[in-house]
C-alpha atoms as a printed R data frame, in Angstrom:
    type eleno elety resid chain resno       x       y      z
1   ATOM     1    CA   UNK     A     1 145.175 -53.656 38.521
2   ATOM     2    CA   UNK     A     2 146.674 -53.695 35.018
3   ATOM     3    CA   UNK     A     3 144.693 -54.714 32.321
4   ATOM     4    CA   UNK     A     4 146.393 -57.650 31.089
5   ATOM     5    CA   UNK     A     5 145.479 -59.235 34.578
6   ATOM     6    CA   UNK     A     6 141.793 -57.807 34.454
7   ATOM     7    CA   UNK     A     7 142.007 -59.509 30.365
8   ATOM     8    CA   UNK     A     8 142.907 -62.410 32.667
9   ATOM     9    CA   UNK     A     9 140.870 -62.734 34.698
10  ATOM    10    CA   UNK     A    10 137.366 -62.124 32.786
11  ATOM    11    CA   UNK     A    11 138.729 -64.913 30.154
12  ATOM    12    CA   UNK     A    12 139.484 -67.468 33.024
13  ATOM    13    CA   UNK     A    13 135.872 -66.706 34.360
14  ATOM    14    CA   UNK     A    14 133.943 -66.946 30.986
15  ATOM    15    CA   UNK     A    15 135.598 -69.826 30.439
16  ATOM    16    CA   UNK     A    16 134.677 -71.653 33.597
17  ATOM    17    CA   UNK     A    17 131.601 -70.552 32.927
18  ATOM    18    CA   UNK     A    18 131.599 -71.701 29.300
19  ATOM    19    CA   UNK     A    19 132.926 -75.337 31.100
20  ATOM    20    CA   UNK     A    20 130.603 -75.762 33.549
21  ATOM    21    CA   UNK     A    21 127.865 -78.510 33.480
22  ATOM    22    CA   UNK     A    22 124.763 -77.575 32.187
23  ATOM    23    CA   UNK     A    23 121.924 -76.004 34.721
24  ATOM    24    CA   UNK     A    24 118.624 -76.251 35.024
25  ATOM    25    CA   UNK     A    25 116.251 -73.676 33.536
26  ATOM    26    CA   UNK     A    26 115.540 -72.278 36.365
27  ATOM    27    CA   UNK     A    27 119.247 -70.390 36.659
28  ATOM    28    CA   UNK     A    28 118.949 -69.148 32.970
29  ATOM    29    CA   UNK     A    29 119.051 -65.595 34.640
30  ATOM    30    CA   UNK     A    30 122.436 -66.432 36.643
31  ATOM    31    CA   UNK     A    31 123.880 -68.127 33.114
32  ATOM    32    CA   UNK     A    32 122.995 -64.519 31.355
33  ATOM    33    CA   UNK     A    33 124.055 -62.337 34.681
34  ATOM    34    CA   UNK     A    34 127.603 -64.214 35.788
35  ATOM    35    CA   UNK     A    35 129.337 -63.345 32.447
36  ATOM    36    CA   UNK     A    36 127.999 -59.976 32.714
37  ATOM    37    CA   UNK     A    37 129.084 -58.866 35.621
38  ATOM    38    CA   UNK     A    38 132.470 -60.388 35.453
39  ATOM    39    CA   UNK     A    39 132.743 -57.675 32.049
40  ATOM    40    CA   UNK     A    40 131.529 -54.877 33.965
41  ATOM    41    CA   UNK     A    41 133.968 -55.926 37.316
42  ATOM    42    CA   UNK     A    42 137.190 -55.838 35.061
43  ATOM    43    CA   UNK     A    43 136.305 -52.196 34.780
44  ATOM    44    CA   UNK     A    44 134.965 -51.791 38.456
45  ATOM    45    CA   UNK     A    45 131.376 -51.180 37.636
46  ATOM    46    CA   UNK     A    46 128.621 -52.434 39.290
47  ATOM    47    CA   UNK     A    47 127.246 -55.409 38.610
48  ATOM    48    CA   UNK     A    48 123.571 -55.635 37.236
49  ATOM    49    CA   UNK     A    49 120.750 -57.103 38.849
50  ATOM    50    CA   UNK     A    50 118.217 -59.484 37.025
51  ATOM    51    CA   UNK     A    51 115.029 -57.647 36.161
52  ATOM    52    CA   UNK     A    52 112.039 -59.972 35.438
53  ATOM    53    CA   UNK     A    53 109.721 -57.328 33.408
54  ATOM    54    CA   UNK     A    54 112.953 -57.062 31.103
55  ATOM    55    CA   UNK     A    55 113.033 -60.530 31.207
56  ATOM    56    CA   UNK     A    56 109.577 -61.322 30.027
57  ATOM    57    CA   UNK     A    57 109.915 -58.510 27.306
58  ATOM    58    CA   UNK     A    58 113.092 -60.344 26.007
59  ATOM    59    CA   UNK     A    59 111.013 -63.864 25.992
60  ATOM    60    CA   UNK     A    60 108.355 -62.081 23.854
61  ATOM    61    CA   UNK     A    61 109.805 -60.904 20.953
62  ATOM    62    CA   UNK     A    62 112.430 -64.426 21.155
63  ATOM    63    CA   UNK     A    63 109.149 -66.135 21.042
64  ATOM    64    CA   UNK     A    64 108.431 -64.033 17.902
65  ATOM    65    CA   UNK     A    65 111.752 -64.720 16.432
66  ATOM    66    CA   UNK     A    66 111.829 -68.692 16.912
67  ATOM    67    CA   UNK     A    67 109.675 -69.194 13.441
68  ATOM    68    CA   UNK     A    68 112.783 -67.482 11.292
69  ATOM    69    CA   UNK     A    69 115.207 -66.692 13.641
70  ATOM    70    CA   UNK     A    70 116.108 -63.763 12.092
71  ATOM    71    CA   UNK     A    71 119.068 -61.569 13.892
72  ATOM    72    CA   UNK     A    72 116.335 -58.610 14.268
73  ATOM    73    CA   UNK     A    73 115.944 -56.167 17.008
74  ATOM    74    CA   UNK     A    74 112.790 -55.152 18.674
75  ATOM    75    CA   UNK     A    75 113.165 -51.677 18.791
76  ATOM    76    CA   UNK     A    76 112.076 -51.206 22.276
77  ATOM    77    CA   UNK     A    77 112.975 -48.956 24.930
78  ATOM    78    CA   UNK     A    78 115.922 -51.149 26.428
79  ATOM    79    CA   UNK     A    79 118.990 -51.174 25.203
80  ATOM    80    CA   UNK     A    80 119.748 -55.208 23.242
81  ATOM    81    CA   UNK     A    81 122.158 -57.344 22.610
82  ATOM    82    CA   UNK     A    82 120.800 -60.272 20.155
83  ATOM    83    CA   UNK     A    83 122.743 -63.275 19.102
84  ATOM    84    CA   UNK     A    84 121.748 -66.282 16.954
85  ATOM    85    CA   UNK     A    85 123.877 -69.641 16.767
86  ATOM    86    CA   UNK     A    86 123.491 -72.799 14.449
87  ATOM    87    CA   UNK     A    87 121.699 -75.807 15.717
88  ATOM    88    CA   UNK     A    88 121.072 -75.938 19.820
89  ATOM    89    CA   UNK     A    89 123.870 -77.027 21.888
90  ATOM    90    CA   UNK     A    90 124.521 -72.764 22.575
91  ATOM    91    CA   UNK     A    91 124.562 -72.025 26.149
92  ATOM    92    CA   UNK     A    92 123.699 -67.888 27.537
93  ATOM    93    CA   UNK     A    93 127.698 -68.259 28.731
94  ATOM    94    CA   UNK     A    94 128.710 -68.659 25.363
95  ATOM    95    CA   UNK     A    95 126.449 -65.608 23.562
96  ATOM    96    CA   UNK     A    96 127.664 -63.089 26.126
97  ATOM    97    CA   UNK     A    97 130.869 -64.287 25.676
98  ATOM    98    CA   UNK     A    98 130.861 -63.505 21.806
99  ATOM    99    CA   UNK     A    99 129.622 -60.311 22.927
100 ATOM   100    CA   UNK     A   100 132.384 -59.299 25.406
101 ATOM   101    CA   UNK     A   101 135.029 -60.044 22.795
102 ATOM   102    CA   UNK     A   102 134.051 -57.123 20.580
103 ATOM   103    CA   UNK     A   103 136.178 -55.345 23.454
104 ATOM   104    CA   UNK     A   104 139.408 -55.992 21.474
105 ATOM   105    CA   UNK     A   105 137.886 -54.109 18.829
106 ATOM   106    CA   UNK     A   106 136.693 -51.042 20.980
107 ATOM   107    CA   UNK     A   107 138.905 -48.377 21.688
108 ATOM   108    CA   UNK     A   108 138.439 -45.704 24.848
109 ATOM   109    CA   UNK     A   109 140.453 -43.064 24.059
110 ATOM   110    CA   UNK     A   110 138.908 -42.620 20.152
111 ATOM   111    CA   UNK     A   111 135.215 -43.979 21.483
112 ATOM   112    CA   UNK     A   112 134.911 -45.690 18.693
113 ATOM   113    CA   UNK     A   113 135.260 -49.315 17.035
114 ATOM   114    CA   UNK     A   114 138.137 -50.651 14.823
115 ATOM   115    CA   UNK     A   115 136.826 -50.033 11.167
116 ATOM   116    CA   UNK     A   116 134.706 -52.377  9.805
117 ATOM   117    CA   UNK     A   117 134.112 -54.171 13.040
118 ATOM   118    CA   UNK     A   118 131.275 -54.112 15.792
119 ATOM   119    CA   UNK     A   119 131.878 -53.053 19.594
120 ATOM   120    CA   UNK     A   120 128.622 -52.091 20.360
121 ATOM   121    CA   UNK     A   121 127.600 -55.293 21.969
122 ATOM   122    CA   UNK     A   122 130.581 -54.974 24.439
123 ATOM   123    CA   UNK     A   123 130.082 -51.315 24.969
124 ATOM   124    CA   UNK     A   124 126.274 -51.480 26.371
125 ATOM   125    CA   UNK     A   125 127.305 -54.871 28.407
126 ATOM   126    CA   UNK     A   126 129.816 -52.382 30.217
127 ATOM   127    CA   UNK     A   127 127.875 -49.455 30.171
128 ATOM   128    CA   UNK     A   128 128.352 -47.619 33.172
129 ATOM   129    CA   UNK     A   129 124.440 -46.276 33.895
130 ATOM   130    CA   UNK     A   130 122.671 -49.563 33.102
131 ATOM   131    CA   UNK     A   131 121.722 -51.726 36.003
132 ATOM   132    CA   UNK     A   132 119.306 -53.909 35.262
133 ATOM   133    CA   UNK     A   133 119.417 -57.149 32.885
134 ATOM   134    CA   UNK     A   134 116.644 -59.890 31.535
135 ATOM   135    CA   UNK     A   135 117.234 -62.163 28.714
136 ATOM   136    CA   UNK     A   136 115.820 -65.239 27.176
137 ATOM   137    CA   UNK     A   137 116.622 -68.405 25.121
138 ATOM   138    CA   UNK     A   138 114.279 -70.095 22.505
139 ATOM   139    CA   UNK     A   139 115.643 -73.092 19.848
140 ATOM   140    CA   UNK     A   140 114.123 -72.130 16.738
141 ATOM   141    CA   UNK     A   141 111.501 -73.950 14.586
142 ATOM   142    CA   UNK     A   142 112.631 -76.168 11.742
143 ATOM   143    CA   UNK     A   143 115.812 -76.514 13.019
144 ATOM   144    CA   UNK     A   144 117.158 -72.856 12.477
145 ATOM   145    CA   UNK     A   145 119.132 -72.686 15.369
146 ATOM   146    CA   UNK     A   146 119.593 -70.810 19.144
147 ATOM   147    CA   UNK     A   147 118.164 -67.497 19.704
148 ATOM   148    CA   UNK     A   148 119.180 -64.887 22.437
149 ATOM   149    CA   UNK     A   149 118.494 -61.475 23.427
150 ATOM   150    CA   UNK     A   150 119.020 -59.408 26.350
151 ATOM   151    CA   UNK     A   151 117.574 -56.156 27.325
152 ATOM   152    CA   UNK     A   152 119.366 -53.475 29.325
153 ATOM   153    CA   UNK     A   153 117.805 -50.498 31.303
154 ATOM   154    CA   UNK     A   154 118.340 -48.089 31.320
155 ATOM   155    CA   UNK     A   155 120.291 -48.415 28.006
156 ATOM   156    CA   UNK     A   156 123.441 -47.275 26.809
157 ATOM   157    CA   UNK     A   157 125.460 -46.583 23.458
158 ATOM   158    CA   UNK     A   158 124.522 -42.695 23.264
159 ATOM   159    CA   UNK     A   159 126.624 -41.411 20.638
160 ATOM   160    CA   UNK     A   160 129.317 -39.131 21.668
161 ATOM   161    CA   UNK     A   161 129.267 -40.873 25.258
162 ATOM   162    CA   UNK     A   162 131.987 -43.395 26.382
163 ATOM   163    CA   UNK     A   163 130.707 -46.490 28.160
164 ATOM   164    CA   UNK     A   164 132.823 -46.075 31.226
């Protein structure tokens, strides 16, 4: 497939994603995972599977982060992907989503990011040895706004390693 129609086809699926009624709670993992694994698809890698002990690591240190919400990672073994959003109407489509389009600014053949911009988010999203996924959501205190995180393992972004 080219990869105008892959493009394609992981916008029209984030954004059905992005359009779709909000769930309950208890598919928060399939809200994180869909939009993943539509990302790593366009590149034909396999698609992650939710990992609850990742999961519950990711809701501890959002839990720590709701007081300031502070974009601050934990510094754990996983590899992370953190994302913070003004006031609370931010869905898990919506952070991956920002996350994915740091792929305009990553380029294969160099393995590196346009200057002065991020890819890194996109690159451990794709990364071709990470299978599993857990994430979590908290609305911070005081109004502050929408935290996310998600963990990846094993994790990715080695320097001097492409993603795929």
């Amino acid at each position: 497939m080219n990869t105008l129609f892959l493009l394609l086809l992981l916008v029209l699926a984030v954004s059905t994603a992005l359009a779709a009624p909000a769930r309950p709670r208890s598919s928060t993992a399939g809200q994180f995972l869909q939009p993943h694994n539509v990302a790593r698809a366009a590149l034909r890698e396999p698609p992650l599977v939710w990992d609850s002990k990742l999961a519950k690591y990711a809701q501890r240190w959002a839990n720590q982060r709701r007081w300031d919400c502070t974009l601050k990672h934990s510094n754990g073994p996983y590899g992370e992907n953190i994302f913070w959003g003004s006031g609370n109407g931010w869905n898990p489509a919506q952070a991956v989503t920002t996350w994915v389009s740091e792929r305009r600014w990553y380029n294969y053949w160099r393995n590196t990011c346009s200057r002065g911009q991020m890819c890194g988010h996109y690159t451990q999203i794709v990364w071709k040895g990470t299978r599993r996924l857990g994430c979590a959501v908290v609305t911070c205190y005081g109004g502050r706004g929408t935290f996310m995180i998600c963990n990846y393992d094993p994790p990715g972004n080695y320097i001097g390693q492409r993603p795929y």
